[in-house]
PDB file of C-alpha atoms in Angstrom:
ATOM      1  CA  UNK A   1      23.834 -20.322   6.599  1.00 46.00           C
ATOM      2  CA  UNK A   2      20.496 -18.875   5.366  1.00 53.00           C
ATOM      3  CA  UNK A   3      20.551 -18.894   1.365  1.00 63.00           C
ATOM      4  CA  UNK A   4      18.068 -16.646  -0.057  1.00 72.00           C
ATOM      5  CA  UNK A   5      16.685 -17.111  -3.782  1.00 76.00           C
ATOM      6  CA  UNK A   6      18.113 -14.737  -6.879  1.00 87.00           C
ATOM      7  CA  UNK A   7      15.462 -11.914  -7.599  1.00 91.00           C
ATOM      8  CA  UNK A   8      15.593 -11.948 -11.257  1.00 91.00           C
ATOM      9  CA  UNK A   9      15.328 -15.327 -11.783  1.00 93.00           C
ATOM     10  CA  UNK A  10      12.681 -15.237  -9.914  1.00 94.00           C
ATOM     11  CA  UNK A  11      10.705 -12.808 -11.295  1.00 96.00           C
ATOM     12  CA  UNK A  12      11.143 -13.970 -14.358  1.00 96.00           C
ATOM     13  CA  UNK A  13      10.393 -17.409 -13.846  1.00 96.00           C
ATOM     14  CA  UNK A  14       6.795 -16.376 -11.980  1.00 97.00           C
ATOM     15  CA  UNK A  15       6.518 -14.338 -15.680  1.00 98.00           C
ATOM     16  CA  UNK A  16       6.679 -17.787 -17.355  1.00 96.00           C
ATOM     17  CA  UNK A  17       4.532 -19.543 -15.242  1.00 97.00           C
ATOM     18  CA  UNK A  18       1.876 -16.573 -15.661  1.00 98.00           C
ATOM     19  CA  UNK A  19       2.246 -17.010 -18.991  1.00 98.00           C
ATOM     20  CA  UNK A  20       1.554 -20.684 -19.301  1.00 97.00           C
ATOM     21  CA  UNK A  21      -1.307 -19.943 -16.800  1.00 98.00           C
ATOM     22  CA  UNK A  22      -2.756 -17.611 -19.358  1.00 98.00           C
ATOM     23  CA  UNK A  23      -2.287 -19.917 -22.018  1.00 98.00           C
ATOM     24  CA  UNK A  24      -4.264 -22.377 -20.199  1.00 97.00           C
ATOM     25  CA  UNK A  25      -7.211 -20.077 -19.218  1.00 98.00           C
ATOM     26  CA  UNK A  26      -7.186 -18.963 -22.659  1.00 97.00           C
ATOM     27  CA  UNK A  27      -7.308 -22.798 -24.037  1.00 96.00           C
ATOM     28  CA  UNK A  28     -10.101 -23.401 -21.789  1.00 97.00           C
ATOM     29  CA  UNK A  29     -11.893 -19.985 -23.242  1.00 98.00           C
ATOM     30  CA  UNK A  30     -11.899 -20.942 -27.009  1.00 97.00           C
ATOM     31  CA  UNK A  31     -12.968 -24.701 -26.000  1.00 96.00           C
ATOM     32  CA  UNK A  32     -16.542 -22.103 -24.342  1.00 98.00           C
ATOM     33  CA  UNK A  33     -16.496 -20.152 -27.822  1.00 97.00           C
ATOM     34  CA  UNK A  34     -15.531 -17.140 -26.008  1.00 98.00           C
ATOM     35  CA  UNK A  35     -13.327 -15.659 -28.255  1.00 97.00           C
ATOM     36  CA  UNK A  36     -12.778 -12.404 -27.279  1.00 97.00           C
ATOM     37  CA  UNK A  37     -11.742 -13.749 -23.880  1.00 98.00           C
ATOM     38  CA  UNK A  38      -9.460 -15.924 -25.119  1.00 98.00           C
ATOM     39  CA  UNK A  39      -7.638 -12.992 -27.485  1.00 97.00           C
ATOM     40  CA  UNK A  40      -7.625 -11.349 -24.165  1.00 98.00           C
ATOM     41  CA  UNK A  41      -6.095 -13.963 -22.030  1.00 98.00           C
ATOM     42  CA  UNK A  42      -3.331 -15.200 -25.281  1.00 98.00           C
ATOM     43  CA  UNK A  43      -2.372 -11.531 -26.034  1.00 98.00           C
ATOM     44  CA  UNK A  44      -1.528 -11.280 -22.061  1.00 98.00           C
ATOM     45  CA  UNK A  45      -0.048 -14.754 -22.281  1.00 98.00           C
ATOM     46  CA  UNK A  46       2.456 -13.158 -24.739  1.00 97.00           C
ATOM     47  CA  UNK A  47       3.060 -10.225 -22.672  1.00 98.00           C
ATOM     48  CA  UNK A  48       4.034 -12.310 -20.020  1.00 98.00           C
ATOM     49  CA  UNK A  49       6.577 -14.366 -21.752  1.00 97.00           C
ATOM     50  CA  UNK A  50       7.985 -10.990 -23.380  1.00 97.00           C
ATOM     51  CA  UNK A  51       8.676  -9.720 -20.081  1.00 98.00           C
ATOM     52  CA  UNK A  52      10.010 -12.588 -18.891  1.00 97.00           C
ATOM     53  CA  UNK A  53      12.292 -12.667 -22.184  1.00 95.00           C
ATOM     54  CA  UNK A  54      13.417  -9.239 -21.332  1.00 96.00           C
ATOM     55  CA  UNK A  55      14.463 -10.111 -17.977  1.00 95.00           C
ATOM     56  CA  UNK A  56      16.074 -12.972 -18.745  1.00 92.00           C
ATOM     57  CA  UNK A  57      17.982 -11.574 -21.804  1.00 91.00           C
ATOM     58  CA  UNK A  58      19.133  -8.789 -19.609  1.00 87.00           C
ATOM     59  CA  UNK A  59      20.399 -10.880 -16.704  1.00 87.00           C
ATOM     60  CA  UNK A  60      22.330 -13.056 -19.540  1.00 84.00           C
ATOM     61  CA  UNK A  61      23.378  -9.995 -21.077  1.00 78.00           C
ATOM     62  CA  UNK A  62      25.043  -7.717 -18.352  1.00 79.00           C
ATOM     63  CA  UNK A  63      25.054 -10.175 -15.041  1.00 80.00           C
ATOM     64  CA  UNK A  64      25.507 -13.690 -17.219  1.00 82.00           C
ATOM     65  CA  UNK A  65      24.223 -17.424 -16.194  1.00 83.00           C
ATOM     66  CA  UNK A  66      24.348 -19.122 -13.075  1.00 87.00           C
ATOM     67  CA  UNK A  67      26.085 -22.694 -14.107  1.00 86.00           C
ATOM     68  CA  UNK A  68      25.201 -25.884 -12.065  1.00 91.00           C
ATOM     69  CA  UNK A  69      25.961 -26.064  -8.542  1.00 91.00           C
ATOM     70  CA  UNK A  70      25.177 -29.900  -8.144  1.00 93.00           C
ATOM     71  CA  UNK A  71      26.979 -33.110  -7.162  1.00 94.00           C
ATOM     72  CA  UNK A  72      29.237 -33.340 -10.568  1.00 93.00           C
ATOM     73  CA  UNK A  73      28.077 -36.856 -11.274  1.00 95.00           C
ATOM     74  CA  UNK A  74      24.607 -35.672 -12.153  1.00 95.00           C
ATOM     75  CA  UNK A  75      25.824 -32.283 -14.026  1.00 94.00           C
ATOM     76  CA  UNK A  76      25.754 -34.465 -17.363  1.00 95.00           C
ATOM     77  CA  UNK A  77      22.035 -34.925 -16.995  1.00 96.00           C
ATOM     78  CA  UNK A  78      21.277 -31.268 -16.085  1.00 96.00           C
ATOM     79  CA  UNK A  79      22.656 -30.440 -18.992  1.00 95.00           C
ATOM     80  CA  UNK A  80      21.101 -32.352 -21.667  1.00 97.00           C
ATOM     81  CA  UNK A  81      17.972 -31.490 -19.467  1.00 97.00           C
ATOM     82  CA  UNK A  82      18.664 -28.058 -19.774  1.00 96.00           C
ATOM     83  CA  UNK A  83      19.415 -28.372 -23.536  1.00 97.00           C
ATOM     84  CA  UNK A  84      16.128 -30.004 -23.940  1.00 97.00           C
ATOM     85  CA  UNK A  85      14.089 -26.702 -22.061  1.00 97.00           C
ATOM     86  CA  UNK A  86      16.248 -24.702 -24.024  1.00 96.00           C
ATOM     87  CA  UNK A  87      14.691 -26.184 -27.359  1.00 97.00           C
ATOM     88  CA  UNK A  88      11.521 -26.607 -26.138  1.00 97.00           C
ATOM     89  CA  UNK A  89      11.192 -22.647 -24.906  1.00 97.00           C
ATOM     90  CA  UNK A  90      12.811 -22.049 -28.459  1.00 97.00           C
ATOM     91  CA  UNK A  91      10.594 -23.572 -30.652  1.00 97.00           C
ATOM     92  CA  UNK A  92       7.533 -22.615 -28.236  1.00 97.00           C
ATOM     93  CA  UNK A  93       8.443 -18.966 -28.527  1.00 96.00           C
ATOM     94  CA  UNK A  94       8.502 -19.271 -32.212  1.00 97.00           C
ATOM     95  CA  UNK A  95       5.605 -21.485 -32.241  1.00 97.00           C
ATOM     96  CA  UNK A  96       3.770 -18.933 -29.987  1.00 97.00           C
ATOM     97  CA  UNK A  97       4.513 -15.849 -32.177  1.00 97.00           C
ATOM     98  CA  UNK A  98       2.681 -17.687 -35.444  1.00 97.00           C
ATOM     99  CA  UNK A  99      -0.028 -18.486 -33.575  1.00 97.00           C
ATOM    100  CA  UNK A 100      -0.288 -14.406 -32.094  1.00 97.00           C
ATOM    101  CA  UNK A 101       0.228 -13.620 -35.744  1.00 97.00           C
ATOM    102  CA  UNK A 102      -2.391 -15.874 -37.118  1.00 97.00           C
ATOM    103  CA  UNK A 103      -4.811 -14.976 -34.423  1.00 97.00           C
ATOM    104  CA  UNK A 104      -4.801 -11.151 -35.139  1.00 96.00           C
ATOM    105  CA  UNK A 105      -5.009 -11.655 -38.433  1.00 97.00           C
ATOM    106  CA  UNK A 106      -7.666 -14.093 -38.543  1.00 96.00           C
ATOM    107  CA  UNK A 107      -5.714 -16.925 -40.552  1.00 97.00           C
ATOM    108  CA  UNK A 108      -7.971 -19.237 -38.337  1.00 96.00           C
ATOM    109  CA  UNK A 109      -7.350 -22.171 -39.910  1.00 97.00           C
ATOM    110  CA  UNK A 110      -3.631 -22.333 -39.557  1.00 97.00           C
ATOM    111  CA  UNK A 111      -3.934 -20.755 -36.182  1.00 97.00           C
ATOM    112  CA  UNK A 112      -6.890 -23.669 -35.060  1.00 96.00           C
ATOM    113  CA  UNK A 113      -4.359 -26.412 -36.289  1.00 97.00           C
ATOM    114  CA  UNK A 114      -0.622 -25.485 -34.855  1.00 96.00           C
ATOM    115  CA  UNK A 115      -2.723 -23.901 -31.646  1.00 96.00           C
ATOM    116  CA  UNK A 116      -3.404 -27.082 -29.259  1.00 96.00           C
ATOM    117  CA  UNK A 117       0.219 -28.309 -30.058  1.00 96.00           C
ATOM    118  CA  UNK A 118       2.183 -25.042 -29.460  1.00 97.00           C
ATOM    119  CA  UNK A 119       0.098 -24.707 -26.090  1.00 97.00           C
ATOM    120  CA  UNK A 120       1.318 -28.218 -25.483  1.00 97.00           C
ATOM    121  CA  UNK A 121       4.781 -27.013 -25.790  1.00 97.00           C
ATOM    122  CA  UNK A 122       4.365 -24.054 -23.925  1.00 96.00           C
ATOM    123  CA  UNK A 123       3.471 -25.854 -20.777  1.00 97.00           C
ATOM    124  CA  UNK A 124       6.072 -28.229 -21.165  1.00 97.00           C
ATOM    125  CA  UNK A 125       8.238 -25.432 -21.399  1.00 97.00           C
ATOM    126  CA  UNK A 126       6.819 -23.665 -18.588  1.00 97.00           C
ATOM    127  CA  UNK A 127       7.224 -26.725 -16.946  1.00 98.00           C
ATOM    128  CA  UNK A 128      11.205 -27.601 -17.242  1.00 98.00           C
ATOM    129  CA  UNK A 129      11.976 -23.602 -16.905  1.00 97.00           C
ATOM    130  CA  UNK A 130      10.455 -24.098 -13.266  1.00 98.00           C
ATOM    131  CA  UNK A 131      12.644 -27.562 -13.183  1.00 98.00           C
ATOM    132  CA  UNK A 132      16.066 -25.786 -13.865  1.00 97.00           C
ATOM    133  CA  UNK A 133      15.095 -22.857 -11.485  1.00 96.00           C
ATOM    134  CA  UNK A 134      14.523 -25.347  -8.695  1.00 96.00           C
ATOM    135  CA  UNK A 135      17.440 -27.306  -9.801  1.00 96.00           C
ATOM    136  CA  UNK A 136      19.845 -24.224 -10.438  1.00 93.00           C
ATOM    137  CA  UNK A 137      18.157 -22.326  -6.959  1.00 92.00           C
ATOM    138  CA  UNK A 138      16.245 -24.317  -4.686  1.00 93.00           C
ATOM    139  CA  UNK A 139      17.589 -27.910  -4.671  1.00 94.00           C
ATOM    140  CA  UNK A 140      20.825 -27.037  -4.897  1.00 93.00           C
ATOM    141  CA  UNK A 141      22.870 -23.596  -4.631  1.00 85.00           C
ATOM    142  CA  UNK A 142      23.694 -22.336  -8.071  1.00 80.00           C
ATOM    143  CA  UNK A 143      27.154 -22.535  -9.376  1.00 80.00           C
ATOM    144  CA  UNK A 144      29.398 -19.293 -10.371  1.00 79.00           C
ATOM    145  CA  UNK A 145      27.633 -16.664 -12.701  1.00 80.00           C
ATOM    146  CA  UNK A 146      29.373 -16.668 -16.086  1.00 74.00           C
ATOM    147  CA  UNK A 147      28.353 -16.813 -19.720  1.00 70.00           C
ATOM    148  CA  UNK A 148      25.993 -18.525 -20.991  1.00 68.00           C
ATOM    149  CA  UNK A 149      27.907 -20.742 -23.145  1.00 70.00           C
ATOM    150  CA  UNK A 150      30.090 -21.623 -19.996  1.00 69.00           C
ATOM    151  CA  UNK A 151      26.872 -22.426 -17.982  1.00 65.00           C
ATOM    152  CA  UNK A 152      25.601 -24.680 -20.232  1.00 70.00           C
ATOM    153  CA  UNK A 153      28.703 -26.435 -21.240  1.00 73.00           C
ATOM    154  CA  UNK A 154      31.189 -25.832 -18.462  1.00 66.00           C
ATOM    155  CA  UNK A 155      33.497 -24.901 -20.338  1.00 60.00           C
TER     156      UNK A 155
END
Protein backbone atom coordinates (compact mmCIF):
# COMPACT_ATOMS: atom_id res chain seq x y z
CA UNK A 1 0.00 0.00 0.00
CA UNK A 2 1.54 3.34 -1.10
CA UNK A 3 1.34 5.86 2.00
CA UNK A 4 1.71 9.34 0.98
CA UNK A 5 2.90 12.18 3.53
CA UNK A 6 0.15 14.76 5.27
CA UNK A 7 0.29 18.20 3.35
CA UNK A 8 0.06 20.45 6.22
CA UNK A 9 2.44 19.01 8.24
CA UNK A 10 4.47 19.24 5.72
CA UNK A 11 4.33 22.53 4.77
CA UNK A 12 4.62 23.60 7.88
CA UNK A 13 7.45 21.72 8.94
CA UNK A 14 9.59 22.98 5.57
CA UNK A 15 8.32 26.65 7.27
CA UNK A 16 10.37 25.68 10.37
CA UNK A 17 13.23 24.45 8.79
CA UNK A 18 13.29 27.78 6.57
CA UNK A 19 13.16 29.47 9.49
CA UNK A 20 16.06 27.95 11.32
CA UNK A 21 17.85 28.26 7.90
CA UNK A 22 17.33 31.97 8.11
CA UNK A 23 18.36 32.12 11.51
CA UNK A 24 21.54 30.60 10.58
CA UNK A 25 22.32 32.80 7.51
CA UNK A 26 21.43 35.62 9.59
CA UNK A 27 23.96 34.40 12.55
CA UNK A 28 26.56 34.07 10.03
CA UNK A 29 25.64 37.86 8.71
CA UNK A 30 26.11 39.74 12.08
CA UNK A 31 29.41 37.52 12.80
CA UNK A 32 30.50 39.79 8.81
CA UNK A 33 29.05 43.09 10.50
CA UNK A 34 26.44 43.14 7.96
CA UNK A 35 23.71 44.27 9.80
CA UNK A 36 21.21 45.20 7.62
CA UNK A 37 21.44 41.72 6.10
CA UNK A 38 21.08 40.10 9.05
CA UNK A 39 17.69 42.32 10.09
CA UNK A 40 16.75 41.12 6.72
CA UNK A 41 17.38 37.48 7.00
CA UNK A 42 15.95 37.42 11.21
CA UNK A 43 12.81 39.48 10.30
CA UNK A 44 12.17 36.64 7.46
CA UNK A 45 13.29 34.05 9.97
CA UNK A 46 10.25 35.22 12.03
CA UNK A 47 7.97 35.25 9.19
CA UNK A 48 8.70 31.86 8.60
CA UNK A 49 8.04 30.48 11.97
CA UNK A 50 4.71 32.70 12.06
CA UNK A 51 3.49 30.95 9.15
CA UNK A 52 4.40 27.87 10.22
CA UNK A 53 2.58 28.75 13.68
CA UNK A 54 -0.47 29.56 11.73
CA UNK A 55 -0.55 26.38 10.01
CA UNK A 56 0.05 24.41 12.68
CA UNK A 57 -2.43 26.17 15.07
CA UNK A 58 -5.02 25.74 12.42
CA UNK A 59 -4.50 22.04 11.75
CA UNK A 60 -4.67 21.62 15.79
CA UNK A 61 -7.52 23.79 15.82
CA UNK A 62 -10.15 22.47 13.23
CA UNK A 63 -8.42 18.95 11.94
CA UNK A 64 -6.57 18.12 15.57
CA UNK A 65 -3.13 16.02 16.18
CA UNK A 66 -1.99 13.00 14.69
CA UNK A 67 -1.03 10.73 17.98
CA UNK A 68 1.80 8.08 17.68
CA UNK A 69 1.49 5.33 15.37
CA UNK A 70 4.59 3.31 16.70
CA UNK A 71 5.36 -0.07 18.28
CA UNK A 72 3.65 0.81 21.89
CA UNK A 73 6.79 -0.13 23.76
CA UNK A 74 8.61 2.91 22.48
CA UNK A 75 5.41 5.39 22.67
CA UNK A 76 6.74 6.33 26.31
CA UNK A 77 9.88 7.77 24.81
CA UNK A 78 8.11 9.65 21.95
CA UNK A 79 6.41 11.26 24.31
CA UNK A 80 8.72 12.70 26.72
CA UNK A 81 10.62 13.41 23.37
CA UNK A 82 7.85 15.18 22.13
CA UNK A 83 7.33 17.02 25.47
CA UNK A 84 10.87 18.07 25.32
CA UNK A 85 10.35 19.80 21.41
CA UNK A 86 7.33 21.06 22.75
CA UNK A 87 9.33 23.16 25.45
CA UNK A 88 12.06 23.79 23.48
CA UNK A 89 9.79 25.42 20.40
CA UNK A 90 8.02 27.19 23.46
CA UNK A 91 10.61 28.88 25.04
CA UNK A 92 12.41 29.47 21.50
CA UNK A 93 9.33 31.25 20.23
CA UNK A 94 9.33 33.40 23.24
CA UNK A 95 12.97 33.67 23.24
CA UNK A 96 12.79 34.63 19.50
CA UNK A 97 10.13 37.39 19.91
CA UNK A 98 12.58 39.39 22.63
CA UNK A 99 15.23 39.15 20.54
CA UNK A 100 12.84 40.65 17.23
CA UNK A 101 11.79 43.16 19.83
CA UNK A 102 15.18 44.13 21.00
CA UNK A 103 16.55 44.17 17.53
CA UNK A 104 14.02 46.79 16.14
CA UNK A 105 14.37 48.72 18.85
CA UNK A 106 17.97 48.79 19.12
CA UNK A 107 18.24 47.46 22.87
CA UNK A 108 21.55 45.91 21.46
CA UNK A 109 22.92 44.93 24.39
CA UNK A 110 20.22 42.68 25.66
CA UNK A 111 19.56 41.57 22.16
CA UNK A 112 23.75 40.74 21.61
CA UNK A 113 23.56 38.66 24.94
CA UNK A 114 20.18 36.32 24.83
CA UNK A 115 20.88 36.26 20.74
CA UNK A 116 23.56 33.28 20.26
CA UNK A 117 21.58 31.22 22.91
CA UNK A 118 17.99 31.66 21.57
CA UNK A 119 19.50 30.78 18.00
CA UNK A 120 20.88 27.77 19.79
CA UNK A 121 17.45 26.85 20.77
CA UNK A 122 15.92 27.54 17.68
CA UNK A 123 17.90 24.98 15.82
CA UNK A 124 17.46 22.53 18.35
CA UNK A 125 13.99 23.13 17.96
CA UNK A 126 14.03 23.07 14.35
CA UNK A 127 15.78 20.08 14.80
CA UNK A 128 13.32 17.70 17.03
CA UNK A 129 10.15 19.35 15.05
CA UNK A 130 11.78 17.53 11.91
CA UNK A 131 12.37 14.38 14.46
CA UNK A 132 8.59 14.04 15.43
CA UNK A 133 7.52 14.68 11.73
CA UNK A 134 9.69 11.78 10.63
CA UNK A 135 8.71 9.87 13.62
CA UNK A 136 4.85 10.77 13.49
CA UNK A 137 5.04 10.49 9.19
CA UNK A 138 7.88 8.91 7.71
CA UNK A 139 9.20 6.17 10.05
CA UNK A 140 6.17 5.12 11.05
CA UNK A 141 2.39 5.83 9.90
CA UNK A 142 0.80 8.32 12.22
CA UNK A 143 -1.75 7.24 14.68
CA UNK A 144 -5.60 8.55 14.68
CA UNK A 145 -6.06 12.44 14.45
CA UNK A 146 -7.52 13.70 17.73
CA UNK A 147 -6.81 16.47 20.19
CA UNK A 148 -3.96 17.55 21.11
CA UNK A 149 -4.06 16.67 24.64
CA UNK A 150 -5.01 13.03 23.52
CA UNK A 151 -1.96 12.96 21.12
CA UNK A 152 0.37 13.78 23.49
CA UNK A 153 -0.88 11.82 26.37
CA UNK A 154 -3.04 9.09 24.91
CA UNK A 155 -5.48 9.62 26.79
Amino acid sequence: MEHSLPVLPTISTTFIVLSAIMVAIGWVQISKRKIDAHKKSMTFAGIFAIIFFIIYASRTIFIGNTSFGGPDDIKIYYTLFLIFHITLATSGAVLGIINLYTGYKNKLKLHRKIGPFTSIIWFATAITGVAVYLLLYVFYHGGETTSLIKAIFGF
